[in-house]
Tab-separated table of C-alpha atoms in Angstrom:
chain	number	residue	atom	x	y	z
A	1	UNK	CA	-15.161	157.475	119.067
A	2	UNK	CA	-17.761	158.239	115.932
A	3	UNK	CA	-20.128	156.373	114.880
A	4	UNK	CA	-20.712	156.502	111.420
A	5	UNK	CA	-24.298	156.971	109.816
A	6	UNK	CA	-23.493	153.435	107.540
A	7	UNK	CA	-22.094	151.960	110.693
A	8	UNK	CA	-25.517	152.967	112.043
A	9	UNK	CA	-27.428	150.887	109.277
A	10	UNK	CA	-25.791	148.334	109.974
A	11	UNK	CA	-27.015	148.093	113.715
A	12	UNK	CA	-30.638	148.865	112.278
A	13	UNK	CA	-32.163	145.231	112.673
A	14	UNK	CA	-30.820	145.835	116.863
A	15	UNK	CA	-32.280	149.475	117.223
A	16	UNK	CA	-35.496	148.782	116.270
A	17	UNK	CA	-36.083	145.577	118.564
A	18	UNK	CA	-34.422	148.009	121.070
A	19	UNK	CA	-36.938	150.989	120.616
A	20	UNK	CA	-39.855	148.292	120.392
A	21	UNK	CA	-39.957	147.474	123.664
A	22	UNK	CA	-39.203	151.192	124.916
A	23	UNK	CA	-42.683	151.853	122.444
A	24	UNK	CA	-44.668	148.793	124.014
A	25	UNK	CA	-43.124	149.801	127.645
A	26	UNK	CA	-44.947	153.402	126.855
A	27	UNK	CA	-48.135	152.135	125.710
A	28	UNK	CA	-48.217	149.878	129.056
A	29	UNK	CA	-47.904	153.640	131.114
A	30	UNK	CA	-50.158	154.722	129.154
A	31	UNK	CA	-52.766	152.735	128.555
A	32	UNK	CA	-52.918	148.598	129.173
A	33	UNK	CA	-54.515	146.954	126.096
A	34	UNK	CA	-53.347	143.441	125.546
A	35	UNK	CA	-53.891	143.984	121.288
A	36	UNK	CA	-52.123	147.390	121.262
A	37	UNK	CA	-49.300	145.529	122.922
A	38	UNK	CA	-49.086	142.607	121.006
A	39	UNK	CA	-49.413	144.305	117.457
A	40	UNK	CA	-46.553	146.817	118.627
A	41	UNK	CA	-44.627	144.180	119.397
A	42	UNK	CA	-45.408	141.731	116.229
A	43	UNK	CA	-45.121	144.499	113.877
A	44	UNK	CA	-41.711	145.482	116.149
A	45	UNK	CA	-40.323	142.110	115.333
A	46	UNK	CA	-41.287	142.524	111.284
A	47	UNK	CA	-40.195	145.887	110.637
A	48	UNK	CA	-36.140	144.435	112.192
A	49	UNK	CA	-36.930	141.463	110.432
A	50	UNK	CA	-37.508	143.735	106.906
A	51	UNK	CA	-34.718	145.815	107.798
A	52	UNK	CA	-31.895	142.555	107.714
A	53	UNK	CA	-33.486	142.267	103.875
A	54	UNK	CA	-32.873	146.019	102.812
A	55	UNK	CA	-29.400	145.836	104.447
A	56	UNK	CA	-28.383	142.827	102.816
A	57	UNK	CA	-29.763	144.418	99.597
A	58	UNK	CA	-27.703	147.560	99.982
A	59	UNK	CA	-24.303	145.830	100.464
A	60	UNK	CA	-25.704	144.171	96.447
A	61	UNK	CA	-26.502	147.106	95.147
A	62	UNK	CA	-24.451	149.971	96.698
A	63	UNK	CA	-21.883	150.893	93.936
A	64	UNK	CA	-18.440	151.679	95.467
A	65	UNK	CA	-19.383	151.558	99.340
A	66	UNK	CA	-19.303	148.302	100.507
A	67	UNK	CA	-21.536	148.337	103.417
A	68	UNK	CA	-21.064	144.227	104.926
A	69	UNK	CA	-19.006	143.260	107.050
A	70	UNK	CA	-18.944	146.148	109.000
A	71	UNK	CA	-17.343	146.548	112.090
A	72	UNK	CA	-19.544	149.074	114.384
A	73	UNK	CA	-16.928	149.323	117.338
A	74	UNK	CA	-14.941	146.487	118.847
A	75	UNK	CA	-17.853	145.040	120.355
A	76	UNK	CA	-20.381	144.235	117.411
A	77	UNK	CA	-19.748	142.655	113.955
A	78	UNK	CA	-22.714	142.772	111.087
A	79	UNK	CA	-22.363	140.543	108.693
A	80	UNK	CA	-23.695	137.578	106.692
A	81	UNK	CA	-23.558	135.505	109.331
A	82	UNK	CA	-24.667	137.812	111.892
A	83	UNK	CA	-27.827	139.022	110.057
A	84	UNK	CA	-28.946	135.485	109.245
A	85	UNK	CA	-29.234	134.000	113.104
A	86	UNK	CA	-30.594	137.904	113.653
A	87	UNK	CA	-33.512	136.722	110.719
A	88	UNK	CA	-34.129	133.506	112.886
A	89	UNK	CA	-34.234	134.756	116.123
A	90	UNK	CA	-36.580	137.831	114.890
A	91	UNK	CA	-38.633	135.032	113.093
A	92	UNK	CA	-39.357	133.014	117.007
A	93	UNK	CA	-40.375	136.128	118.461
A	94	UNK	CA	-42.508	137.096	115.312
A	95	UNK	CA	-43.931	133.148	116.171
A	96	UNK	CA	-43.600	133.855	120.393
A	97	UNK	CA	-45.703	136.731	119.798
A	98	UNK	CA	-48.225	135.236	117.833
A	99	UNK	CA	-48.847	132.016	120.116
A	100	UNK	CA	-48.494	134.111	123.484
A	101	UNK	CA	-51.596	136.730	122.440
A	102	UNK	CA	-53.727	133.225	121.843
A	103	UNK	CA	-52.696	131.584	125.019
A	104	UNK	CA	-52.999	134.917	127.398
A	105	UNK	CA	-56.748	136.057	126.441
A	106	UNK	CA	-57.964	133.674	129.198
A	107	UNK	CA	-55.205	134.911	131.794
A	108	UNK	CA	-56.506	136.766	134.565
A	109	UNK	CA	-53.833	138.855	135.498
A	110	UNK	CA	-51.798	141.812	133.893
A	111	UNK	CA	-50.981	140.533	130.102
A	112	UNK	CA	-48.745	143.006	128.315
A	113	UNK	CA	-45.810	143.064	130.631
A	114	UNK	CA	-45.113	139.934	128.941
A	115	UNK	CA	-44.373	140.876	125.501
A	116	UNK	CA	-41.879	144.235	126.723
A	117	UNK	CA	-40.105	141.063	128.460
A	118	UNK	CA	-39.929	139.087	125.038
A	119	UNK	CA	-39.060	142.299	123.042
A	120	UNK	CA	-35.772	142.782	125.707
A	121	UNK	CA	-35.142	139.131	124.946
A	122	UNK	CA	-35.362	139.634	121.507
A	123	UNK	CA	-32.762	142.483	121.453
A	124	UNK	CA	-30.205	140.306	123.189
A	125	UNK	CA	-30.947	137.211	120.357
A	126	UNK	CA	-29.888	139.989	117.736
A	127	UNK	CA	-27.236	141.569	119.621
A	128	UNK	CA	-25.825	137.812	120.465
A	129	UNK	CA	-25.952	137.226	116.841
A	130	UNK	CA	-23.925	140.670	116.195
A	131	UNK	CA	-21.163	139.797	118.793
A	132	UNK	CA	-17.737	139.615	118.155
A	133	UNK	CA	-16.397	140.903	121.878
A	134	UNK	CA	-16.690	139.031	125.500
A	135	UNK	CA	-18.430	142.007	126.559
A	136	UNK	CA	-21.384	141.562	124.416
A	137	UNK	CA	-21.360	138.101	124.309
A	138	UNK	CA	-22.252	138.805	128.012
A	139	UNK	CA	-24.397	141.273	127.761
A	140	UNK	CA	-26.670	139.484	124.909
A	141	UNK	CA	-26.797	136.362	127.516
A	142	UNK	CA	-28.146	138.251	130.052
A	143	UNK	CA	-30.655	140.471	127.921
A	144	UNK	CA	-31.961	137.061	126.698
A	145	UNK	CA	-31.595	135.340	130.497
A	146	UNK	CA	-33.178	137.800	132.873
A	147	UNK	CA	-36.758	138.141	130.726
A	148	UNK	CA	-36.808	134.923	130.792
A	149	UNK	CA	-36.856	134.250	134.715
A	150	UNK	CA	-40.244	136.484	134.291
A	151	UNK	CA	-41.562	134.604	131.266
A	152	UNK	CA	-40.611	131.530	132.878
A	153	UNK	CA	-42.849	132.109	135.718
A	154	UNK	CA	-45.554	134.720	134.331
A	155	UNK	CA	-48.269	132.457	135.189
A	156	UNK	CA	-46.473	131.899	138.934
A	157	UNK	CA	-50.073	130.940	140.565
A	158	UNK	CA	-49.520	127.839	138.735
A	159	UNK	CA	-46.923	125.491	140.822
A	160	UNK	CA	-45.356	124.088	138.292
A	161	UNK	CA	-44.532	127.105	136.411
A	162	UNK	CA	-43.043	128.921	139.904
A	163	UNK	CA	-40.824	125.939	140.128
A	164	UNK	CA	-39.782	126.043	136.490
A	165	UNK	CA	-39.223	129.890	137.053
A	166	UNK	CA	-36.867	129.185	140.456
A	167	UNK	CA	-35.153	126.498	139.160
A	168	UNK	CA	-34.273	128.829	135.190
A	169	UNK	CA	-33.610	131.464	137.170
A	170	UNK	CA	-30.745	129.800	140.076
A	171	UNK	CA	-29.021	127.462	137.065
A	172	UNK	CA	-29.023	130.230	134.741
A	173	UNK	CA	-27.207	132.079	137.369
A	174	UNK	CA	-24.736	129.646	138.209
A	175	UNK	CA	-23.903	128.932	134.460
A	176	UNK	CA	-23.192	133.123	133.965
A	177	UNK	CA	-21.007	133.038	137.265
A	178	UNK	CA	-19.070	130.380	135.139
A	179	UNK	CA	-19.146	131.844	131.977
A	180	UNK	CA	-17.576	135.455	133.915
A	181	UNK	CA	-15.326	133.349	135.436
A	182	UNK	CA	-13.645	131.965	132.681
A	183	UNK	CA	-13.969	135.233	129.988
A	184	UNK	CA	-11.933	136.807	133.381
A	185	UNK	CA	-9.416	133.824	133.402
A	186	UNK	CA	-8.925	134.158	129.046
A	187	UNK	CA	-8.022	138.308	129.660
A	188	UNK	CA	-6.054	138.024	132.327
A	189	UNK	CA	-3.605	135.997	130.041
A	190	UNK	CA	-4.411	137.479	126.817
A	191	UNK	CA	-5.054	141.502	127.764
A	192	UNK	CA	-8.444	141.511	125.566
A	193	UNK	CA	-11.582	140.820	125.478
A	194	UNK	CA	-12.031	140.980	121.407
A	195	UNK	CA	-12.671	137.269	120.014
A	196	UNK	CA	-9.968	137.770	117.395
A	197	UNK	CA	-7.347	139.477	120.106
A	198	UNK	CA	-8.116	136.604	122.297
A	199	UNK	CA	-7.238	134.254	119.356
A	200	UNK	CA	-4.157	135.678	117.978
A	201	UNK	CA	-2.762	135.973	122.006
A	202	UNK	CA	-3.914	132.485	122.832
A	203	UNK	CA	-2.178	131.372	119.706
A	204	UNK	CA	1.520	132.546	121.104
A	205	UNK	CA	0.621	132.169	124.846
A	206	UNK	CA	0.803	128.337	124.430
A	207	UNK	CA	3.113	128.490	127.680
A	208	UNK	CA	0.422	129.199	129.549
A	209	UNK	CA	-2.031	126.285	128.032
A	210	UNK	CA	-3.614	124.966	131.101
A	211	UNK	CA	-4.768	128.798	132.101
A	212	UNK	CA	-6.199	128.377	128.741
A	213	UNK	CA	-7.593	125.536	128.486
A	214	UNK	CA	-9.400	126.150	132.238
A	215	UNK	CA	-10.934	129.418	130.826
A	216	UNK	CA	-11.918	128.347	127.501
A	217	UNK	CA	-13.803	124.914	130.024
A	218	UNK	CA	-15.380	127.542	131.807
A	219	UNK	CA	-17.162	129.225	129.197
A	220	UNK	CA	-18.278	125.609	127.753
A	221	UNK	CA	-19.440	124.837	131.423
A	222	UNK	CA	-22.135	128.322	130.928
A	223	UNK	CA	-22.445	127.799	127.293
A	224	UNK	CA	-23.380	124.241	128.586
A	225	UNK	CA	-26.147	124.973	131.309
A	226	UNK	CA	-27.676	127.353	128.315
A	227	UNK	CA	-27.888	124.919	125.598
A	228	UNK	CA	-29.102	122.232	127.828
A	229	UNK	CA	-26.483	120.088	126.812
A	230	UNK	CA	-25.039	116.680	128.591
A	231	UNK	CA	-24.600	116.825	131.987
A	232	UNK	CA	-25.666	120.263	132.334
A	233	UNK	CA	-29.599	119.486	131.270
A	234	UNK	CA	-31.320	118.881	134.235
A	235	UNK	CA	-33.237	121.604	134.375
A	236	UNK	CA	-34.685	120.657	130.703
A	237	UNK	CA	-37.613	118.937	130.726
A	238	UNK	CA	-38.640	120.444	134.350
A	239	UNK	CA	-39.039	123.784	132.868
A	240	UNK	CA	-39.895	123.033	129.169
A	241	UNK	CA	-43.314	121.355	131.008
A	242	UNK	CA	-43.681	124.539	133.822
A	243	UNK	CA	-43.412	127.341	131.602
A	244	UNK	CA	-46.053	128.590	129.754
A	245	UNK	CA	-46.078	126.848	126.186
A	246	UNK	CA	-45.385	130.236	124.367
A	247	UNK	CA	-42.205	130.872	126.441
A	248	UNK	CA	-40.630	127.208	126.116
A	249	UNK	CA	-41.294	127.658	122.043
A	250	UNK	CA	-38.902	130.541	122.689
A	251	UNK	CA	-36.488	129.117	125.265
A	252	UNK	CA	-36.085	126.275	122.600
A	253	UNK	CA	-35.790	128.141	119.565
A	254	UNK	CA	-34.912	132.029	120.257
A	255	UNK	CA	-32.602	131.813	123.046
A	256	UNK	CA	-30.655	128.424	121.498
A	257	UNK	CA	-30.037	130.015	118.253
A	258	UNK	CA	-28.755	133.148	119.629
A	259	UNK	CA	-26.163	131.681	122.115
A	260	UNK	CA	-25.081	128.891	119.568
A	261	UNK	CA	-24.176	131.727	117.033
A	262	UNK	CA	-22.039	133.184	119.358
A	263	UNK	CA	-20.495	129.734	120.463
A	264	UNK	CA	-19.673	129.625	116.955
A	265	UNK	CA	-18.386	133.080	116.407
A	266	UNK	CA	-16.120	132.937	119.388
A	267	UNK	CA	-15.002	128.754	118.401
A	268	UNK	CA	-14.081	130.816	114.768
A	269	UNK	CA	-11.937	133.350	115.698
A	270	UNK	CA	-10.004	131.559	118.789
A	271	UNK	CA	-7.488	129.458	117.223
A	272	UNK	CA	-7.427	128.136	120.786
A	273	UNK	CA	-10.497	126.255	120.310
A	274	UNK	CA	-9.268	123.958	118.059
A	275	UNK	CA	-7.054	122.322	120.524
A	276	UNK	CA	-7.709	118.227	121.035
A	277	UNK	CA	-8.061	118.941	124.142
A	278	UNK	CA	-11.322	121.256	123.753
A	279	UNK	CA	-12.384	118.678	120.953
A	280	UNK	CA	-11.948	115.643	122.935
A	281	UNK	CA	-14.540	117.042	125.859
A	282	UNK	CA	-17.029	118.577	123.226
A	283	UNK	CA	-16.925	115.415	121.597
A	284	UNK	CA	-18.339	113.428	124.681
A	285	UNK	CA	-20.796	116.219	125.553
A	286	UNK	CA	-22.193	115.809	122.077
A	287	UNK	CA	-22.184	111.620	122.169
A	288	UNK	CA	-23.702	112.041	125.852
A	289	UNK	CA	-26.587	114.316	124.851
A	290	UNK	CA	-26.974	113.005	121.896
A	291	UNK	CA	-27.515	108.845	124.130
A	292	UNK	CA	-29.010	111.046	126.636
A	293	UNK	CA	-31.759	112.897	124.996
A	294	UNK	CA	-33.020	110.222	123.544
A	295	UNK	CA	-33.085	107.368	125.540
A	296	UNK	CA	-34.400	109.808	128.189
A	297	UNK	CA	-37.374	110.863	125.701
A	298	UNK	CA	-38.789	107.498	124.996
A	299	UNK	CA	-39.779	107.294	128.815
A	300	UNK	CA	-41.828	110.274	128.849
A	301	UNK	CA	-45.678	110.929	128.448
A	302	UNK	CA	-45.693	114.698	128.186
A	303	UNK	CA	-45.016	116.702	125.110
A	304	UNK	CA	-43.230	119.391	126.145
A	305	UNK	CA	-40.656	117.129	128.347
A	306	UNK	CA	-40.553	114.680	124.909
A	307	UNK	CA	-39.719	118.373	123.359
A	308	UNK	CA	-37.134	119.593	126.170
A	309	UNK	CA	-35.219	115.878	126.166
A	310	UNK	CA	-34.999	115.902	122.603
A	311	UNK	CA	-33.804	119.408	122.207
A	312	UNK	CA	-30.562	118.020	123.908
A	313	UNK	CA	-30.214	115.468	121.474
A	314	UNK	CA	-30.488	118.104	118.917
A	315	UNK	CA	-28.080	120.557	120.741
A	316	UNK	CA	-25.739	117.397	120.383
A	317	UNK	CA	-25.872	117.026	116.776
A	318	UNK	CA	-25.188	120.755	116.340
A	319	UNK	CA	-21.970	120.339	118.290
A	320	UNK	CA	-21.120	118.015	115.797
A	321	UNK	CA	-20.652	120.521	113.307
A	322	UNK	CA	-18.867	122.400	115.635
A	323	UNK	CA	-16.022	120.014	116.541
A	324	UNK	CA	-15.740	119.562	112.319
A	325	UNK	CA	-15.779	123.451	112.424
A	326	UNK	CA	-11.968	123.009	112.826
A	327	UNK	CA	-11.373	120.683	109.604
A	328	UNK	CA	-14.387	121.971	107.046
A	329	UNK	CA	-15.063	125.401	108.564
A	330	UNK	CA	-17.461	126.398	105.861
A	331	UNK	CA	-19.285	122.967	105.595
A	332	UNK	CA	-19.524	123.611	108.789
A	333	UNK	CA	-21.184	126.817	109.159
A	334	UNK	CA	-23.583	125.401	106.404
A	335	UNK	CA	-24.481	122.684	108.491
A	336	UNK	CA	-25.584	124.636	111.310
A	337	UNK	CA	-27.124	127.049	109.389
A	338	UNK	CA	-29.716	124.508	107.654
A	339	UNK	CA	-29.843	122.494	110.783
A	340	UNK	CA	-30.964	125.499	113.307
A	341	UNK	CA	-33.369	126.328	110.726
A	342	UNK	CA	-35.147	123.298	109.733
A	343	UNK	CA	-34.841	122.871	114.205
A	344	UNK	CA	-36.426	126.811	113.983
A	345	UNK	CA	-39.647	126.010	112.149
A	346	UNK	CA	-39.947	122.482	113.608
A	347	UNK	CA	-39.971	123.566	117.202
A	348	UNK	CA	-42.336	126.555	116.980
A	349	UNK	CA	-44.641	124.663	115.072
A	350	UNK	CA	-44.727	121.496	117.665
A	351	UNK	CA	-44.807	124.290	120.683
A	352	UNK	CA	-47.338	126.156	118.777
A	353	UNK	CA	-49.886	122.877	118.368
A	354	UNK	CA	-49.485	122.630	122.334
A	355	UNK	CA	-49.743	126.467	122.965
A	356	UNK	CA	-53.264	126.600	120.771
A	357	UNK	CA	-54.825	123.807	122.535
A	358	UNK	CA	-54.212	125.926	125.735
A	359	UNK	CA	-54.726	128.541	128.548
A	360	UNK	CA	-53.982	129.342	131.540
A	361	UNK	CA	-57.539	129.278	132.236
A	362	UNK	CA	-57.496	125.571	131.769
A	363	UNK	CA	-55.085	124.839	134.474
A	364	UNK	CA	-51.660	123.888	133.699
A	365	UNK	CA	-50.996	123.209	129.518
A	366	UNK	CA	-53.054	120.417	127.527
A	367	UNK	CA	-49.141	118.667	127.168
A	368	UNK	CA	-50.007	115.848	128.231
A	369	UNK	CA	-50.117	112.264	125.608
A	370	UNK	CA	-54.087	112.018	126.213
A	371	UNK	CA	-54.695	115.354	125.305
A	372	UNK	CA	-53.346	115.257	121.635
A	373	UNK	CA	-55.183	111.225	121.330
A	374	UNK	CA	-57.181	111.382	118.221
A	375	UNK	CA	-56.658	115.011	117.943
A	376	UNK	CA	-56.690	114.407	113.928
A	377	UNK	CA	-60.706	113.482	114.530
A	378	UNK	CA	-61.257	117.483	115.946
A	379	UNK	CA	-58.568	119.335	114.285
A	380	UNK	CA	-56.807	117.719	111.454
A	381	UNK	CA	-55.201	120.764	110.807
A	382	UNK	CA	-53.121	120.734	113.884
A	383	UNK	CA	-52.671	116.845	113.560
A	384	UNK	CA	-51.295	117.422	110.271
A	385	UNK	CA	-48.857	120.162	111.772
A	386	UNK	CA	-47.933	118.314	114.790
A	387	UNK	CA	-47.273	115.056	111.993
A	388	UNK	CA	-44.972	117.255	109.538
A	389	UNK	CA	-43.196	118.870	112.816
A	390	UNK	CA	-42.423	115.509	113.894
A	391	UNK	CA	-41.671	113.824	110.847
A	392	UNK	CA	-38.563	116.955	110.882
A	393	UNK	CA	-37.251	116.905	114.283
A	394	UNK	CA	-36.933	112.955	113.527
A	395	UNK	CA	-35.171	113.613	110.145
A	396	UNK	CA	-37.622	111.752	107.611
A	397	UNK	CA	-36.936	112.449	103.991
A	398	UNK	CA	-38.600	115.337	102.581
A	399	UNK	CA	-38.630	117.469	105.615
A	400	UNK	CA	-35.874	120.402	106.502
A	401	UNK	CA	-35.437	118.042	109.304
A	402	UNK	CA	-33.605	115.011	107.156
A	403	UNK	CA	-31.984	118.139	105.086
A	404	UNK	CA	-29.950	119.017	108.902
A	405	UNK	CA	-29.601	115.963	109.664
A	406	UNK	CA	-28.076	115.191	106.375
A	407	UNK	CA	-25.594	117.982	106.696
A	408	UNK	CA	-24.959	116.857	110.376
A	409	UNK	CA	-23.326	113.605	109.048
A	410	UNK	CA	-21.477	114.516	105.908
A	411	UNK	CA	-19.566	117.447	107.832
A	412	UNK	CA	-19.001	114.851	110.411
A	413	UNK	CA	-17.913	112.110	107.243
A	414	UNK	CA	-15.115	115.026	105.784
A	415	UNK	CA	-13.830	115.582	109.138
A	416	UNK	CA	-13.562	112.248	109.877
A	417	UNK	CA	-15.536	111.822	112.960
A	418	UNK	CA	-16.783	108.523	112.755
A	419	UNK	CA	-17.817	108.577	116.465
A	420	UNK	CA	-19.619	111.052	115.989
A	421	UNK	CA	-21.442	110.205	112.733
A	422	UNK	CA	-22.106	107.159	114.316
A	423	UNK	CA	-23.303	108.452	117.576
A	424	UNK	CA	-25.920	110.438	114.979
A	425	UNK	CA	-26.613	107.812	113.393
A	426	UNK	CA	-27.712	105.767	116.106
A	427	UNK	CA	-29.865	108.744	118.165
A	428	UNK	CA	-31.875	108.932	115.010
A	429	UNK	CA	-32.865	105.817	115.379
A	430	UNK	CA	-33.870	106.419	118.549
A	431	UNK	CA	-35.563	109.013	118.337
A	432	UNK	CA	-37.387	107.712	115.606
A	433	UNK	CA	-39.378	105.848	117.914
A	434	UNK	CA	-40.950	108.183	120.188
A	435	UNK	CA	-41.517	110.446	117.215
A	436	UNK	CA	-43.605	108.103	115.446
A	437	UNK	CA	-45.324	107.191	118.650
A	438	UNK	CA	-46.098	110.336	119.684
A	439	UNK	CA	-47.196	111.085	115.966
A	440	UNK	CA	-49.784	107.388	115.842
A	441	UNK	CA	-51.503	108.762	118.869
A	442	UNK	CA	-52.881	112.380	117.268
A	443	UNK	CA	-54.973	109.276	114.886
A	444	UNK	CA	-55.846	107.186	117.211
A	445	UNK	CA	-59.750	106.255	117.213
A	446	UNK	CA	-59.810	105.229	120.877
A	447	UNK	CA	-63.182	105.707	122.473
A	448	UNK	CA	-62.088	106.770	125.895
A	449	UNK	CA	-60.225	110.437	124.695
A	450	UNK	CA	-62.602	110.940	121.832
A	451	UNK	CA	-63.950	114.350	123.223
A	452	UNK	CA	-60.600	114.959	125.412
A	453	UNK	CA	-60.185	118.200	123.073
A	454	UNK	CA	-60.815	121.161	124.828
A	455	UNK	CA	-58.889	123.730	122.721
A	456	UNK	CA	-60.624	126.561	120.420
A	457	UNK	CA	-63.558	125.454	117.776
A	458	UNK	CA	-62.677	128.595	115.825
A	459	UNK	CA	-58.893	128.669	113.303
A	460	UNK	CA	-56.619	131.389	115.269
A	461	UNK	CA	-53.432	133.466	113.842
A	462	UNK	CA	-51.184	131.300	115.617
A	463	UNK	CA	-53.105	128.200	113.532
A	464	UNK	CA	-52.263	129.668	110.159
A	465	UNK	CA	-48.235	130.986	111.343
A	466	UNK	CA	-47.828	126.885	112.887
A	467	UNK	CA	-49.541	126.170	109.635
A	468	UNK	CA	-46.883	128.030	107.063
A	469	UNK	CA	-44.050	126.919	109.494
A	470	UNK	CA	-45.349	123.344	108.416
A	471	UNK	CA	-45.284	124.459	104.505
A	472	UNK	CA	-41.835	126.008	104.887
A	473	UNK	CA	-40.314	122.348	106.603
A	474	UNK	CA	-41.997	120.645	103.490
A	475	UNK	CA	-40.495	122.877	100.968
A	476	UNK	CA	-37.717	123.293	101.925
A	477	UNK	CA	-36.986	119.206	102.377
A	478	UNK	CA	-37.872	119.093	99.152
A	479	UNK	CA	-36.650	122.022	97.368
A	480	UNK	CA	-33.680	123.170	99.765
A	481	UNK	CA	-31.624	124.634	97.176
A	482	UNK	CA	-32.966	128.430	98.306
A	483	UNK	CA	-31.844	127.656	102.325
A	484	UNK	CA	-28.793	126.159	101.218
A	485	UNK	CA	-27.925	129.566	98.758
A	486	UNK	CA	-28.930	131.530	102.047
A	487	UNK	CA	-26.599	129.422	103.733
A	488	UNK	CA	-23.918	129.847	101.864
A	489	UNK	CA	-24.223	133.628	101.950
A	490	UNK	CA	-24.133	132.977	105.717
A	491	UNK	CA	-20.531	132.595	106.254
A	492	UNK	CA	-18.910	134.325	109.113
A	493	UNK	CA	-16.254	136.586	108.569
A	494	UNK	CA	-12.575	135.500	110.059
A	495	UNK	CA	-9.989	138.366	110.679
């Protein structure tokens, strides 16, 4: 098997991120320096992000040579879909790296290995975005999950962090076993691990439909754990609260974006995913996730737990688009692209503010509501950023979150999914309450909490990045056409 230069160019982002992990590891072996490790990691992610633009530009201007879509062996397919979700994962990696640098400054133990683990996790997310095969899908999921075991428990001296690491490790291992068993059943029936070959074989083998449905059901259980969907979400609030704030940011964004991208590619390629039985199961999971996530978030007093429960609801909203995929594939893909872009910027900004006012030398992260009470009167920029993020997550107009929710409802209406449409509306109404309640506390003048703020006095690079996320949420909320155009070019190539 020979890999051509064009195929190497197509997988350049994956190669750059992998090389970044190697360079960071060598730099740690040569001389430990926190700034060097963080700088090399962020630089590698930025170069990989720029290479996506170059690959896409090469496609447009290459004349008779068409680079994309490009199938690199049977494991990887590089098309507009892969480039878009790779970009989202890389942005999540850059944001996590920036927040982690300031968060780790007060950490007494080794800081540099954090960035090595992060680089490996990002490479897994990029691989998932390009995956077109069960083998590369499983490798990508493990490349994300295994480094996250270490990242979640990085400050293991804290009891909550160690507990979160153990919970995530055990449940993630259980999810991987379900995925492997489901893949084995599908392979036993189809004789292939390629998404396309599995789809074609399963379409012609309806006599063995029960075995196929069990295999797909196992896959859904595995993905349900990874995406924290009901009823596999029990680990989410505890892990979000116990993990370091920058790790929670990546767990909520980069990890879930990569895994949802490969799930959508699988559903696009495998017609068995269009069966009524599976559609009914996913519909029930979506409605339960939306209602459970929003209702449990109402009772929370911790910002990280609130964002954890709300992430369950947001994954439920995305499942609505996944169900509509069989009726309106193009609209559903555009919906997921826009929604995940909005969720990425909003979550990065929200967890970024928590990271900025937290650090391990102060003990647990400052995520209790009381830590944010009256934040506007101490750090107006951070309060405004958090306000914008809450508004976007709630789906308020003039934010990108509203555009995403609007597209979710449109895709559900186009596909005649009225129960799911109602669940989205009810869930959004419930979410509005706890997001606005948290926002109101930012502007409180309660004398008891007037001096509660313990974060840095000077603006940091993390503050700048969080502010950029807030600006993008507003700009794309007011003028979404550029993002819609990008999402339109990010449609998956279906064989």
